[in-house]
Amino acid sequence: MPFLLRVELPDVPGSLGRVASAIGEAGGDIEAIEIVEKRHDEGTAVDDVLLEIAPGSMPDSIVSVCNALDGVQVLWISRYAAGGNLFLDLEAVEELTTDPAAALDRLVGLLPVTFRADWAARVHRGGKVLGRTEAAPEDLDFVDVDGAERINLEDEVNIYCGARLDQDEVVVIGRRGGPEFLDSELARLAHLVGLAASIARNA
């Protein structure tokens, strides 16, 4: 079963190797790693690690061995429904340019796997959901966001962020339970959404 581990670690040579060794000793097999954020002021980095856990091994064991390393903290671990690999921004851009006329519809389908979220939706100012992935709520209110930002709603389950497509449309992403959307993810979202909107306008 694939799991996604988000871990903060010192941004120095050898740190990732120590984490990888600890994961292997606890019964995890790393499939892919992506740097999510570099925190230069703190001297740390946040990485997403896609891993398979051997039968009989427990996610708690992997969390424990990682947290036991000096300067390492597990921020999140959960089952990863997408499985197989991490989908990178460049792959998303390639998908969007394959069919420019359908870029906005394709964007909604790409966002959950690109940002390791549970669902995404495209919402019109009038309150109509123009497109959504299967797990997204059928009804979503339009949220007036500026660029890309976290959205605070009265919801104890989902964590939201959104980005503006144009004056009348936004895209919203939801994660069930976490982790929180990082500043670097919001910057990437703004870039990707802006690019999709430009591709669609020029189609």
C-alpha positions as a Markdown table, in Angstrom:
| # | Residue | x | y | z |
|---|---|---|---|---|
| 1 | Met | 0.0 | 0.0 | 0.0 |
| 2 | Pro | 1.5 | 3.4 | -1.0 |
| 3 | Phe | 1.8 | 6.1 | 1.6 |
| 4 | Leu | 2.7 | 9.8 | 1.3 |
| 5 | Leu | 5.1 | 11.1 | 4.0 |
| 6 | Arg | 5.8 | 14.8 | 4.4 |
| 7 | Val | 8.9 | 15.4 | 6.4 |
| 8 | Glu | 10.9 | 18.5 | 7.5 |
| 9 | Leu | 14.6 | 17.9 | 7.6 |
| 10 | Pro | 17.9 | 19.9 | 7.8 |
| 11 | Asp | 18.8 | 21.3 | 4.4 |
| 12 | Val | 22.4 | 19.9 | 4.6 |
| 13 | Pro | 24.2 | 17.1 | 2.7 |
| 14 | Gly | 23.4 | 13.7 | 4.0 |
| 15 | Ser | 20.0 | 14.5 | 5.7 |
| 16 | Leu | 17.9 | 12.9 | 3.0 |
| 17 | Gly | 20.2 | 9.8 | 3.1 |
| 18 | Arg | 19.7 | 9.4 | 6.8 |
| 19 | Val | 15.9 | 9.7 | 6.4 |
| 20 | Ala | 15.9 | 7.1 | 3.6 |
| 21 | Ser | 18.0 | 4.7 | 5.6 |
| 22 | Ala | 15.7 | 5.0 | 8.6 |
| 23 | Ile | 12.6 | 4.5 | 6.4 |
| 24 | Gly | 14.2 | 1.3 | 4.9 |
| 25 | Glu | 15.1 | -0.1 | 8.3 |
| 26 | Ala | 11.4 | 0.4 | 9.4 |
| 27 | Gly | 10.1 | -1.5 | 6.4 |
| 28 | Gly | 9.5 | 1.3 | 3.9 |
| 29 | Asp | 10.5 | 1.3 | 0.3 |
| 30 | Ile | 10.9 | 4.7 | -1.3 |
| 31 | Glu | 9.3 | 5.1 | -4.7 |
| 32 | Ala | 9.8 | 8.9 | -5.3 |
| 33 | Ile | 10.8 | 12.1 | -3.5 |
| 34 | Glu | 9.9 | 15.7 | -4.3 |
| 35 | Ile | 11.3 | 18.8 | -2.6 |
| 36 | Val | 8.2 | 20.8 | -1.6 |
| 37 | Glu | 9.8 | 23.8 | 0.1 |
| 38 | Lys | 13.2 | 25.1 | 1.1 |
| 39 | Arg | 13.1 | 27.3 | 4.2 |
| 40 | His | 16.4 | 29.2 | 3.9 |
| 41 | Asp | 15.9 | 31.3 | 7.0 |
| 42 | Glu | 15.5 | 28.1 | 9.1 |
| 43 | Gly | 18.0 | 26.0 | 7.2 |
| 44 | Thr | 15.5 | 23.3 | 6.6 |
| 45 | Ala | 13.6 | 21.7 | 3.7 |
| 46 | Val | 10.2 | 20.0 | 3.4 |
| 47 | Asp | 10.1 | 16.9 | 1.2 |
| 48 | Asp | 7.2 | 14.7 | 0.1 |
| 49 | Val | 8.2 | 11.0 | 0.1 |
| 50 | Leu | 6.1 | 8.4 | -1.7 |
| 51 | Leu | 6.8 | 5.0 | -0.2 |
| 52 | Glu | 5.5 | 1.5 | -0.1 |
| 53 | Ile | 5.2 | -0.2 | 3.3 |
| 54 | Ala | 6.1 | -3.9 | 3.6 |
| 55 | Pro | 3.4 | -6.2 | 4.9 |
| 56 | Gly | 3.5 | -6.4 | 8.7 |
| 57 | Ser | 5.2 | -2.9 | 9.0 |
| 58 | Met | 3.3 | 0.0 | 10.4 |
| 59 | Pro | 3.3 | 3.7 | 9.4 |
| 60 | Asp | 3.8 | 4.6 | 13.1 |
| 61 | Ser | 7.1 | 2.8 | 13.0 |
| 62 | Ile | 8.3 | 4.9 | 10.1 |
| 63 | Val | 7.2 | 8.1 | 11.8 |
| 64 | Ser | 9.0 | 7.1 | 15.0 |
| 65 | Val | 12.3 | 6.3 | 13.3 |
| 66 | Cys | 12.3 | 9.5 | 11.3 |
| 67 | Asn | 11.4 | 11.7 | 14.3 |
| 68 | Ala | 14.2 | 10.1 | 16.2 |
| 69 | Leu | 16.7 | 11.6 | 13.8 |
| 70 | Asp | 18.3 | 14.9 | 14.8 |
| 71 | Gly | 16.5 | 17.8 | 13.3 |
| 72 | Val | 13.9 | 15.7 | 11.5 |
| 73 | Gln | 10.1 | 16.0 | 12.0 |
| 74 | Val | 7.4 | 14.1 | 10.2 |
| 75 | Leu | 4.6 | 16.6 | 9.3 |
| 76 | Trp | 2.2 | 14.2 | 7.8 |
| 77 | Ile | 1.7 | 10.6 | 6.7 |
| 78 | Ser | -1.3 | 9.1 | 5.0 |
| 79 | Arg | -2.4 | 6.6 | 2.4 |
| 80 | Tyr | -1.7 | 7.9 | -1.1 |
| 81 | Ala | -4.6 | 7.0 | -3.4 |
| 82 | Ala | -2.9 | 8.1 | -6.6 |
| 83 | Gly | -0.2 | 5.6 | -6.0 |
| 84 | Gly | 2.7 | 4.8 | -8.4 |
| 85 | Asn | 4.5 | 8.1 | -8.6 |
| 86 | Leu | 4.5 | 11.8 | -7.8 |
| 87 | Phe | 3.0 | 14.0 | -10.6 |
| 88 | Leu | 5.2 | 17.0 | -11.1 |
| 89 | Asp | 4.4 | 20.5 | -12.4 |
| 90 | Leu | 6.1 | 20.0 | -15.7 |
| 91 | Glu | 4.0 | 16.9 | -16.4 |
| 92 | Ala | 0.9 | 19.0 | -15.6 |
| 93 | Val | 2.0 | 21.7 | -18.0 |
| 94 | Glu | 2.5 | 19.1 | -20.8 |
| 95 | Glu | -1.0 | 17.7 | -20.1 |
| 96 | Leu | -2.6 | 21.2 | -20.3 |
| 97 | Thr | -0.9 | 22.0 | -23.7 |
| 98 | Thr | -2.0 | 18.8 | -25.3 |
| 99 | Asp | -5.6 | 20.1 | -25.7 |
| 100 | Pro | -5.6 | 23.9 | -25.1 |
| 101 | Ala | -9.3 | 24.2 | -25.6 |
| 102 | Ala | -9.9 | 21.9 | -22.7 |
| 103 | Ala | -7.2 | 23.3 | -20.5 |
| 104 | Leu | -9.5 | 24.5 | -17.7 |
| 105 | Asp | -11.4 | 21.2 | -17.5 |
| 106 | Arg | -8.1 | 19.3 | -17.6 |
| 107 | Leu | -6.6 | 21.6 | -14.9 |
| 108 | Val | -9.3 | 20.5 | -12.4 |
| 109 | Gly | -8.4 | 16.8 | -13.0 |
| 110 | Leu | -4.7 | 17.5 | -12.6 |
| 111 | Leu | -4.7 | 19.5 | -9.4 |
| 112 | Pro | -5.4 | 16.7 | -6.9 |
| 113 | Val | -2.5 | 14.5 | -8.1 |
| 114 | Thr | -0.1 | 17.4 | -8.7 |
| 115 | Phe | -0.7 | 18.8 | -5.1 |
| 116 | Arg | -1.4 | 15.5 | -3.4 |
| 117 | Ala | -4.9 | 16.6 | -2.5 |
| 118 | Asp | -8.2 | 14.7 | -2.3 |
| 119 | Trp | -10.3 | 16.8 | -4.8 |
| 120 | Ala | -10.5 | 20.0 | -6.9 |
| 121 | Ala | -13.3 | 22.0 | -8.3 |
| 122 | Arg | -13.9 | 25.0 | -10.6 |
| 123 | Val | -16.5 | 27.4 | -9.3 |
| 124 | His | -18.3 | 30.4 | -10.9 |
| 125 | Arg | -19.1 | 33.6 | -9.1 |
| 126 | Gly | -22.8 | 32.7 | -9.5 |
| 127 | Gly | -22.2 | 29.7 | -7.3 |
| 128 | Lys | -22.3 | 27.1 | -10.1 |
| 129 | Val | -19.7 | 24.3 | -10.0 |
| 130 | Leu | -18.4 | 24.2 | -13.6 |
| 131 | Gly | -16.2 | 21.1 | -13.1 |
| 132 | Arg | -15.0 | 18.9 | -10.2 |
| 133 | Thr | -13.3 | 15.7 | -9.5 |
| 134 | Glu | -15.3 | 12.8 | -8.1 |
| 135 | Ala | -14.5 | 13.4 | -4.4 |
| 136 | Ala | -15.3 | 17.1 | -4.5 |
| 137 | Pro | -18.5 | 18.4 | -2.9 |
| 138 | Glu | -21.3 | 18.9 | -5.4 |
| 139 | Asp | -22.1 | 22.4 | -4.0 |
| 140 | Leu | -19.3 | 24.9 | -3.3 |
| 141 | Asp | -19.7 | 28.6 | -2.7 |
| 142 | Phe | -17.6 | 31.0 | -4.7 |
| 143 | Val | -14.7 | 32.4 | -2.6 |
| 144 | Asp | -13.2 | 35.7 | -3.7 |
| 145 | Val | -9.5 | 35.0 | -3.6 |
| 146 | Asp | -6.7 | 37.2 | -4.8 |
| 147 | Gly | -4.1 | 35.1 | -6.6 |
| 148 | Ala | -3.7 | 31.8 | -4.7 |
| 149 | Glu | -4.3 | 31.6 | -0.9 |
| 150 | Arg | -5.5 | 29.4 | 1.9 |
| 151 | Ile | -9.3 | 29.4 | 2.4 |
| 152 | Asn | -10.6 | 29.3 | 5.9 |
| 153 | Leu | -14.1 | 27.7 | 6.1 |
| 154 | Glu | -16.0 | 26.3 | 9.0 |
| 155 | Asp | -15.0 | 22.7 | 8.3 |
| 156 | Glu | -13.3 | 20.4 | 10.7 |
| 157 | Val | -12.4 | 17.8 | 8.1 |
| 158 | Asn | -11.1 | 19.5 | 4.9 |
| 159 | Ile | -8.3 | 22.0 | 4.5 |
| 160 | Tyr | -8.8 | 24.3 | 1.5 |
| 161 | Cys | -6.9 | 26.6 | -0.8 |
| 162 | Gly | -8.0 | 28.4 | -4.0 |
| 163 | Ala | -6.7 | 30.4 | -6.9 |
| 164 | Arg | -8.4 | 32.9 | -9.2 |
| 165 | Leu | -8.8 | 31.9 | -12.9 |
| 166 | Asp | -10.4 | 35.2 | -13.9 |
| 167 | Gln | -12.9 | 37.8 | -12.5 |
| 168 | Asp | -15.7 | 35.2 | -12.3 |
| 169 | Glu | -14.0 | 31.9 | -11.7 |
| 170 | Val | -11.8 | 30.2 | -9.1 |
| 171 | Val | -10.4 | 26.8 | -8.6 |
| 172 | Val | -10.6 | 25.2 | -5.1 |
| 173 | Ile | -8.5 | 22.3 | -3.8 |
| 174 | Gly | -9.4 | 20.3 | -0.7 |
| 175 | Arg | -7.3 | 18.0 | 1.5 |
| 176 | Arg | -9.0 | 15.8 | 4.0 |
| 177 | Gly | -7.3 | 16.3 | 7.3 |
| 178 | Gly | -4.1 | 17.8 | 6.0 |
| 179 | Pro | -1.3 | 18.6 | 5.6 |
| 180 | Glu | -1.6 | 22.4 | 5.5 |
| 181 | Phe | -0.9 | 24.0 | 2.2 |
| 182 | Leu | 2.6 | 25.6 | 2.3 |
| 183 | Asp | 3.5 | 29.0 | 0.9 |
| 184 | Ser | 5.5 | 27.2 | -1.8 |
| 185 | Glu | 2.5 | 25.2 | -2.9 |
| 186 | Leu | 0.4 | 28.3 | -3.1 |
| 187 | Ala | 3.0 | 29.9 | -5.4 |
| 188 | Arg | 3.1 | 26.8 | -7.6 |
| 189 | Leu | -0.7 | 26.8 | -7.7 |
| 190 | Ala | -0.9 | 30.4 | -8.7 |
| 191 | His | 1.6 | 29.8 | -11.5 |
| 192 | Leu | -0.1 | 26.7 | -12.8 |
| 193 | Val | -3.6 | 28.2 | -12.7 |
| 194 | Gly | -2.4 | 31.4 | -14.5 |
| 195 | Leu | -0.7 | 29.3 | -17.1 |
| 196 | Ala | -3.9 | 27.2 | -17.7 |
| 197 | Ala | -6.0 | 30.3 | -18.0 |
| 198 | Ser | -3.6 | 31.8 | -20.5 |
| 199 | Ile | -3.6 | 28.5 | -22.6 |
| 200 | Ala | -7.4 | 28.5 | -22.6 |
| 201 | Arg | -7.6 | 32.1 | -23.7 |
| 202 | Asn | -5.3 | 31.6 | -26.6 |
| 203 | Ala | -6.9 | 28.3 | -27.7 |
